[in-house]
Tab-separated table of C-alpha atoms in Angstrom:
chain	number	residue	atom	x	y	z
A	211	UNK	CA	97.699	106.431	150.045
A	212	UNK	CA	100.469	104.033	149.182
A	213	UNK	CA	97.854	101.850	147.506
A	214	UNK	CA	97.612	104.210	144.550
A	215	UNK	CA	100.904	103.194	143.083
A	216	UNK	CA	100.396	99.504	143.538
A	217	UNK	CA	98.070	99.018	140.604
A	218	UNK	CA	96.418	96.116	142.394
A	219	UNK	CA	94.274	93.822	140.362
A	220	UNK	CA	93.456	96.648	137.952
A	221	UNK	CA	96.783	96.252	136.234
A	222	UNK	CA	95.713	93.301	134.113
A	223	UNK	CA	93.493	93.263	131.103
A	224	UNK	CA	90.945	90.520	130.581
A	225	UNK	CA	93.551	88.405	128.833
A	226	UNK	CA	95.811	88.512	131.857
A	227	UNK	CA	98.476	90.559	130.076
A	228	UNK	CA	99.821	93.629	131.762
A	229	UNK	CA	98.353	96.673	130.048
A	230	UNK	CA	101.001	99.173	130.953
A	231	UNK	CA	104.114	97.311	129.909
A	232	UNK	CA	106.548	98.771	127.420
A	233	UNK	CA	107.452	96.942	124.257
A	234	UNK	CA	105.774	97.117	120.895
A	235	UNK	CA	102.071	97.707	120.632
A	236	UNK	CA	100.043	94.668	119.727
A	237	UNK	CA	97.784	95.076	116.740
A	238	UNK	CA	94.385	96.187	117.995
A	239	UNK	CA	92.620	93.013	116.981
A	240	UNK	CA	95.098	90.741	118.741
A	241	UNK	CA	93.687	91.478	122.138
A	242	UNK	CA	94.495	88.090	123.598
A	243	UNK	CA	92.318	85.176	124.579
A	244	UNK	CA	90.070	87.219	126.840
A	245	UNK	CA	86.926	85.843	125.259
A	246	UNK	CA	87.710	82.276	126.281
A	247	UNK	CA	88.439	83.347	129.800
A	248	UNK	CA	85.096	85.064	130.200
A	249	UNK	CA	83.415	81.855	129.117
A	250	UNK	CA	85.231	79.916	131.837
A	251	UNK	CA	84.312	82.459	134.485
A	252	UNK	CA	80.713	82.358	133.369
A	253	UNK	CA	80.796	86.158	132.966
A	254	UNK	CA	79.139	85.996	129.601
A	255	UNK	CA	76.101	84.169	130.876
A	256	UNK	CA	75.804	86.336	133.966
A	257	UNK	CA	76.440	89.711	132.339
A	258	UNK	CA	75.810	92.391	134.913
A	259	UNK	CA	72.437	94.015	134.481
A	260	UNK	CA	74.004	97.438	133.973
A	261	UNK	CA	76.584	96.191	131.474
A	262	UNK	CA	76.161	97.590	127.973
A	263	UNK	CA	75.352	95.129	125.247
A	264	UNK	CA	78.607	95.524	123.332
A	265	UNK	CA	80.439	92.421	122.068
A	266	UNK	CA	83.469	91.394	124.104
A	267	UNK	CA	85.722	91.361	121.049
A	268	UNK	CA	84.886	95.037	120.357
A	269	UNK	CA	85.550	95.976	123.972
A	270	UNK	CA	88.881	94.158	123.865
A	271	UNK	CA	89.820	95.856	120.625
A	272	UNK	CA	89.127	99.360	121.981
A	273	UNK	CA	91.048	98.649	125.164
A	274	UNK	CA	93.938	96.927	123.377
A	275	UNK	CA	94.404	99.859	120.989
A	276	UNK	CA	94.868	102.246	123.906
A	277	UNK	CA	96.176	99.736	126.450
A	278	UNK	CA	93.773	101.363	128.895
A	279	UNK	CA	90.689	99.941	130.560
A	280	UNK	CA	87.508	101.800	129.743
A	281	UNK	CA	84.763	102.291	132.323
A	282	UNK	CA	81.267	100.906	131.773
A	283	UNK	CA	79.766	104.392	131.290
A	284	UNK	CA	81.886	104.684	128.120
A	285	UNK	CA	80.048	101.723	126.570
A	286	UNK	CA	76.654	102.688	127.987
A	287	UNK	CA	76.950	106.127	126.431
A	288	UNK	CA	77.662	104.525	123.050
A	289	UNK	CA	74.445	102.499	123.406
A	290	UNK	CA	72.601	105.707	124.317
A	291	UNK	CA	73.878	107.428	121.165
A	292	UNK	CA	73.022	104.337	119.125
A	293	UNK	CA	69.418	104.745	120.205
A	294	UNK	CA	69.464	108.395	119.106
A	295	UNK	CA	71.100	107.587	115.756
A	296	UNK	CA	71.468	103.879	114.925
A	297	UNK	CA	73.254	104.680	111.641
A	298	UNK	CA	75.936	106.985	113.030
A	299	UNK	CA	76.085	106.940	116.831
A	300	UNK	CA	79.316	109.030	116.748
A	301	UNK	CA	77.377	111.901	115.178
A	302	UNK	CA	74.190	111.517	117.199
A	303	UNK	CA	74.831	114.726	119.166
A	304	UNK	CA	76.601	116.788	116.496
A	305	UNK	CA	73.773	118.858	115.005
A	306	UNK	CA	71.866	119.311	118.267
A	307	UNK	CA	74.394	119.506	121.095
A	308	UNK	CA	77.567	120.158	119.099
A	309	UNK	CA	79.522	117.174	120.421
A	310	UNK	CA	81.056	114.312	118.435
A	311	UNK	CA	82.157	110.958	119.849
A	312	UNK	CA	85.837	110.347	119.059
A	313	UNK	CA	88.973	108.590	120.306
A	314	UNK	CA	88.180	105.073	121.531
A	315	UNK	CA	84.646	105.576	120.160
A	316	UNK	CA	86.221	105.550	116.676
A	317	UNK	CA	87.102	101.913	117.302
A	318	UNK	CA	83.527	101.032	118.272
A	319	UNK	CA	82.468	102.804	115.055
A	320	UNK	CA	85.020	100.831	113.007
A	321	UNK	CA	86.728	103.998	111.732
A	322	UNK	CA	90.171	102.528	112.384
A	323	UNK	CA	89.478	99.824	109.789
A	324	UNK	CA	89.110	102.489	107.076
A	325	UNK	CA	92.280	104.336	108.049
A	326	UNK	CA	95.037	104.603	105.446
A	327	UNK	CA	97.828	104.101	107.924
A	328	UNK	CA	97.973	100.737	109.649
A	329	UNK	CA	100.413	102.011	112.232
A	330	UNK	CA	98.272	104.530	114.111
A	331	UNK	CA	99.493	105.446	117.588
A	332	UNK	CA	96.117	105.551	119.300
A	333	UNK	CA	97.509	107.330	122.312
A	334	UNK	CA	98.122	110.314	120.019
A	335	UNK	CA	94.721	110.004	118.327
A	336	UNK	CA	92.726	113.149	119.287
A	337	UNK	CA	95.508	114.121	121.707
A	338	UNK	CA	95.368	117.906	121.742
A	339	UNK	CA	98.340	120.200	122.305
A	340	UNK	CA	97.967	120.519	126.082
A	341	UNK	CA	96.580	117.053	126.888
A	342	UNK	CA	98.802	115.359	129.488
A	343	UNK	CA	99.202	111.549	129.296
A	344	UNK	CA	96.548	111.253	132.015
A	345	UNK	CA	93.901	112.634	129.631
A	346	UNK	CA	92.117	110.508	126.988
A	347	UNK	CA	89.802	112.420	124.621
A	348	UNK	CA	86.357	110.898	124.028
A	349	UNK	CA	84.251	113.867	122.844
A	350	UNK	CA	85.027	116.961	120.795
A	351	UNK	CA	83.041	120.179	120.542
A	352	UNK	CA	83.713	123.603	119.039
A	353	UNK	CA	86.746	123.345	116.767
A	354	UNK	CA	87.429	127.105	117.081
A	355	UNK	CA	88.364	126.731	120.739
A	356	UNK	CA	89.240	123.012	120.390
A	357	UNK	CA	86.834	122.160	123.193
A	358	UNK	CA	87.095	118.496	124.117
A	359	UNK	CA	86.245	116.176	126.979
A	360	UNK	CA	88.131	113.132	128.117
A	361	UNK	CA	88.738	110.615	130.850
A	362	UNK	CA	91.394	111.599	133.380
A	363	UNK	CA	93.369	108.784	135.044
A	364	UNK	CA	95.960	109.181	137.771
A	365	UNK	CA	97.362	105.718	137.077
A	366	UNK	CA	97.251	104.011	133.662
A	367	UNK	CA	96.144	100.626	134.931
A	368	UNK	CA	93.246	101.996	136.947
A	369	UNK	CA	89.903	103.323	135.728
A	370	UNK	CA	89.483	107.086	135.217
A	371	UNK	CA	88.967	109.294	138.273
A	372	UNK	CA	86.666	111.685	136.386
A	373	UNK	CA	85.855	113.311	133.046
A	374	UNK	CA	87.633	116.583	132.293
A	375	UNK	CA	87.317	119.300	129.660
A	376	UNK	CA	89.889	121.554	127.998
A	377	UNK	CA	89.889	124.235	125.305
A	378	UNK	CA	93.305	123.844	123.721
A	379	UNK	CA	93.161	127.194	121.892
A	380	UNK	CA	92.799	128.959	125.233
A	381	UNK	CA	95.432	127.098	127.238
A	382	UNK	CA	96.202	124.109	129.411
A	383	UNK	CA	93.458	124.321	132.055
A	384	UNK	CA	91.469	121.118	132.594
A	385	UNK	CA	88.153	121.432	134.405
A	386	UNK	CA	86.316	118.583	136.099
A	387	UNK	CA	82.899	118.009	134.504
A	388	UNK	CA	81.612	114.842	136.173
A	389	UNK	CA	82.662	111.360	137.230
A	390	UNK	CA	81.157	109.726	134.125
A	391	UNK	CA	80.389	110.724	130.543
A	392	UNK	CA	76.635	111.115	131.198
A	393	UNK	CA	77.330	113.713	133.905
A	394	UNK	CA	79.836	115.499	131.658
A	395	UNK	CA	77.398	115.764	128.742
A	396	UNK	CA	74.546	116.723	131.110
A	397	UNK	CA	76.596	119.670	132.407
A	398	UNK	CA	77.429	120.689	128.820
A	399	UNK	CA	73.728	120.439	127.875
A	400	UNK	CA	72.642	122.554	130.851
A	401	UNK	CA	74.920	125.399	129.744
A	402	UNK	CA	73.755	125.017	126.147
A	403	UNK	CA	70.081	125.191	127.167
A	404	UNK	CA	70.692	128.547	128.839
A	405	UNK	CA	72.391	129.940	125.724
A	406	UNK	CA	70.029	128.708	122.989
A	407	UNK	CA	67.134	131.093	122.354
A	408	UNK	CA	65.707	129.396	119.245
A	409	UNK	CA	62.561	127.541	120.384
A	410	UNK	CA	62.940	124.592	118.005
A	411	UNK	CA	66.592	124.031	118.893
A	412	UNK	CA	65.755	124.397	122.557
A	413	UNK	CA	63.034	121.752	122.304
A	414	UNK	CA	65.483	119.307	120.651
A	415	UNK	CA	68.035	119.926	123.423
A	416	UNK	CA	65.391	119.469	126.134
A	417	UNK	CA	64.351	116.173	124.584
A	418	UNK	CA	67.969	114.889	124.567
A	419	UNK	CA	68.481	116.211	128.094
A	420	UNK	CA	65.421	114.313	129.355
A	421	UNK	CA	66.470	111.077	127.593
A	422	UNK	CA	70.016	111.372	128.919
A	423	UNK	CA	68.830	112.085	132.469
A	424	UNK	CA	66.428	109.147	132.373
A	425	UNK	CA	69.053	106.746	130.981
A	426	UNK	CA	71.689	107.833	133.529
A	427	UNK	CA	69.245	107.379	136.406
A	428	UNK	CA	68.184	103.936	135.168
A	429	UNK	CA	71.826	102.891	134.972
A	430	UNK	CA	72.643	104.392	138.362
A	431	UNK	CA	75.119	107.076	137.198
A	432	UNK	CA	75.416	110.246	139.237
A	433	UNK	CA	74.748	113.444	137.288
A	434	UNK	CA	76.393	115.671	139.876
A	435	UNK	CA	79.291	117.716	138.653
A	436	UNK	CA	81.260	116.861	141.785
A	437	UNK	CA	80.639	113.499	143.414
A	438	UNK	CA	81.880	112.169	146.733
A	439	UNK	CA	84.362	109.999	144.829
A	440	UNK	CA	85.781	113.099	143.115
A	441	UNK	CA	86.063	114.946	146.423
A	442	UNK	CA	87.947	111.994	147.890
A	443	UNK	CA	90.353	112.071	144.971
A	444	UNK	CA	90.859	115.824	145.495
A	445	UNK	CA	92.145	115.029	148.974
A	446	UNK	CA	94.913	112.895	147.471
A	447	UNK	CA	96.142	115.704	145.209
A	448	UNK	CA	99.611	116.860	146.241
A	449	UNK	CA	99.672	119.893	143.932
A	450	UNK	CA	97.263	121.457	141.447
A	451	UNK	CA	99.947	121.911	138.740
A	452	UNK	CA	99.502	124.417	135.901
A	453	UNK	CA	96.602	122.475	134.376
A	454	UNK	CA	94.568	122.632	137.588
A	455	UNK	CA	93.575	118.953	137.424
A	456	UNK	CA	95.961	118.098	140.237
A	457	UNK	CA	98.673	115.455	140.502
A	458	UNK	CA	98.353	112.368	142.672
A	459	UNK	CA	101.389	110.438	143.880
A	460	UNK	CA	101.662	107.899	146.685
A	461	UNK	CA	102.882	109.613	149.873
A	462	UNK	CA	103.719	107.387	152.838
A	463	UNK	CA	103.166	108.123	156.534
A	464	UNK	CA	106.619	109.696	156.777
A	465	UNK	CA	105.639	112.132	154.023
A	466	UNK	CA	107.907	110.483	151.470
A	467	UNK	CA	106.692	110.780	147.885
A	468	UNK	CA	106.410	114.491	147.205
A	469	UNK	CA	108.283	117.667	147.988
A	470	UNK	CA	107.303	121.135	146.876
A	471	UNK	CA	109.061	123.044	144.136
A	472	UNK	CA	111.071	125.983	145.473
A	473	UNK	CA	109.004	128.385	143.315
A	474	UNK	CA	105.319	129.259	143.422
A	475	UNK	CA	103.254	128.678	140.272
A	476	UNK	CA	103.216	132.424	139.611
A	477	UNK	CA	107.011	132.660	139.888
A	478	UNK	CA	107.570	129.573	137.770
A	479	UNK	CA	105.387	131.118	135.047
A	480	UNK	CA	107.502	134.290	135.205
A	481	UNK	CA	110.670	132.212	134.816
A	482	UNK	CA	109.138	130.408	131.828
A	483	UNK	CA	108.055	133.691	130.265
A	484	UNK	CA	111.544	135.136	130.614
A	485	UNK	CA	112.974	132.090	128.804
A	486	UNK	CA	110.439	132.175	125.970
A	487	UNK	CA	110.665	135.972	125.521
A	488	UNK	CA	114.478	136.135	125.655
A	489	UNK	CA	115.749	138.185	122.660
A	490	UNK	CA	118.856	136.054	122.101
A	491	UNK	CA	119.970	132.491	122.732
A	492	UNK	CA	122.551	133.833	125.140
A	493	UNK	CA	119.907	135.616	127.195
A	494	UNK	CA	117.749	132.506	127.040
A	495	UNK	CA	120.520	130.376	128.485
A	496	UNK	CA	120.886	132.828	131.382
A	497	UNK	CA	117.123	132.822	131.932
A	498	UNK	CA	117.241	129.033	132.158
A	499	UNK	CA	119.449	129.183	135.310
A	500	UNK	CA	116.566	128.866	137.839
A	501	UNK	CA	115.228	125.817	135.961
A	502	UNK	CA	118.716	124.251	135.976
A	503	UNK	CA	118.852	124.767	139.715
A	504	UNK	CA	115.447	123.098	140.116
A	505	UNK	CA	116.630	120.124	138.035
A	506	UNK	CA	119.374	119.597	140.623
A	507	UNK	CA	116.761	119.677	143.400
A	508	UNK	CA	114.705	117.120	141.465
A	509	UNK	CA	117.707	114.782	141.316
A	510	UNK	CA	118.054	114.985	145.100
A	511	UNK	CA	114.306	114.435	145.477
A	512	UNK	CA	114.359	111.375	143.215
A	513	UNK	CA	117.279	109.926	145.190
A	514	UNK	CA	115.133	110.244	148.307
A	515	UNK	CA	111.978	108.803	146.681
A	516	UNK	CA	110.115	112.121	146.431
A	517	UNK	CA	109.166	111.390	142.820
A	518	UNK	CA	106.355	113.940	142.802
A	519	UNK	CA	108.716	116.900	142.496
A	520	UNK	CA	110.083	116.012	139.063
A	521	UNK	CA	106.578	115.002	138.009
A	522	UNK	CA	105.281	118.468	138.919
A	523	UNK	CA	108.094	120.413	137.282
A	524	UNK	CA	107.892	118.312	134.118
A	525	UNK	CA	104.110	118.698	133.933
A	526	UNK	CA	104.254	122.457	134.487
A	527	UNK	CA	106.840	122.931	131.737
A	528	UNK	CA	104.760	120.728	129.417
A	529	UNK	CA	101.684	122.826	130.229
A	530	UNK	CA	103.534	126.064	129.556
A	531	UNK	CA	103.597	124.781	126.011
A	532	UNK	CA	106.796	126.197	124.538
A	533	UNK	CA	109.077	123.986	122.458
A	534	UNK	CA	111.991	125.482	124.415
A	535	UNK	CA	110.987	123.193	127.280
A	536	UNK	CA	110.458	119.998	125.309
A	537	UNK	CA	113.951	118.695	125.954
A	538	UNK	CA	113.665	119.291	129.709
A	539	UNK	CA	110.153	117.778	129.797
A	540	UNK	CA	111.598	114.786	127.929
A	541	UNK	CA	114.170	114.376	130.706
A	542	UNK	CA	111.760	114.882	133.600
A	543	UNK	CA	108.440	113.227	132.810
A	544	UNK	CA	109.400	109.826	131.365
A	545	UNK	CA	111.681	109.336	134.376
A	546	UNK	CA	109.027	110.475	136.874
A	547	UNK	CA	106.450	108.170	135.289
A	548	UNK	CA	108.739	105.169	135.336
A	549	UNK	CA	109.714	105.821	138.970
A	550	UNK	CA	105.988	105.986	139.751
A	551	UNK	CA	105.470	102.721	137.796
A	552	UNK	CA	103.258	104.435	135.206
A	553	UNK	CA	105.220	103.272	132.190
A	554	UNK	CA	102.424	103.736	129.640
A	555	UNK	CA	102.313	107.451	130.532
A	556	UNK	CA	106.090	107.639	130.023
A	557	UNK	CA	105.613	106.215	126.557
A	558	UNK	CA	102.733	108.590	125.737
A	559	UNK	CA	104.640	111.736	126.742
A	560	UNK	CA	107.632	110.698	124.613
A	561	UNK	CA	105.427	110.062	121.569
A	562	UNK	CA	103.544	113.321	122.152
A	563	UNK	CA	106.695	115.446	122.438
A	564	UNK	CA	107.945	113.926	119.176
A	565	UNK	CA	104.684	114.839	117.429
A	566	UNK	CA	103.021	117.664	119.365
A	567	UNK	CA	100.371	119.206	117.136
A	568	UNK	CA	98.140	122.249	117.392
A	569	UNK	CA	95.951	121.044	114.534
A	570	UNK	CA	95.102	117.753	112.787
A	571	UNK	CA	94.896	115.710	115.940
A	572	UNK	CA	92.565	113.150	114.339
A	573	UNK	CA	95.195	110.556	113.492
A	574	UNK	CA	92.728	108.455	111.519
A	575	UNK	CA	91.833	111.271	109.120
A	576	UNK	CA	92.494	110.333	105.475
């Protein structure tokens, strides 16, 4: 399991620059000389048969804006939506399925070029209230519940482990909906088909469902909701955490890497509730005592390389959602991420805590 933290070859973008480094964000367009390199490697001529026909410069721009690599299904799904609606691929599923392509898709659509602000932090673009740094929104649904789907990555310089869904108005829970975007939308469509009674609407949905299924099969994407790859990742999870998506940290053969929190999830929620519901600041300070004690345990754990403990506590307090925990989360998570060599996630959580919104998460909106 040690391999998880190493990043391996995945830690470089096509231009050879590390994608998870700190420092100032490069402008999206300045994605480095990746194009020239592809030419040398002959990649352009021998484009894989299942590689979407999307220009390299556009791919580099999307990935440079987020400093995250995007899987091939991301681009293939864009091509699929382009076939449904060549004018506005982002809206191809809006009227029928009720899903809109957002986030890094906005870059493929050129929406970022029309934005008023030139200094958009893309890692906050469509970042909903409960989205941890591991989650990158790519599709949005019902705005009443703030339903959205996104790629979930355990490590910033690796590809996503699966696609998850969350309804921010209901809470922090993230459910697994497939290991690629085709599977995620297929599962959404299947539910929708059961609910829709109108014959015309149902026929439209069936047509999209058939096209999507055919395209996914041709491209070799699994439409299962839980693939073997996802089950293997589940085995690496050291704790579910409040969001249910699970946390993965490297644990060596001597069990170094993670130690459990001294409280169960249920108890930790009770402690959090007591803090948030405290009638006075004085009472609140008293209610914080068990958290203070846990912070001491986390320091011991960090000294002994069990970085997963502070990661879990920080994530749980973030997921609880109260601003009373923001300061503590700001102490725990950036440190845990940097100890785990996931520096981009450290940066994202700091930006998110400084601008954590319940509404208006489209950062490109005029």
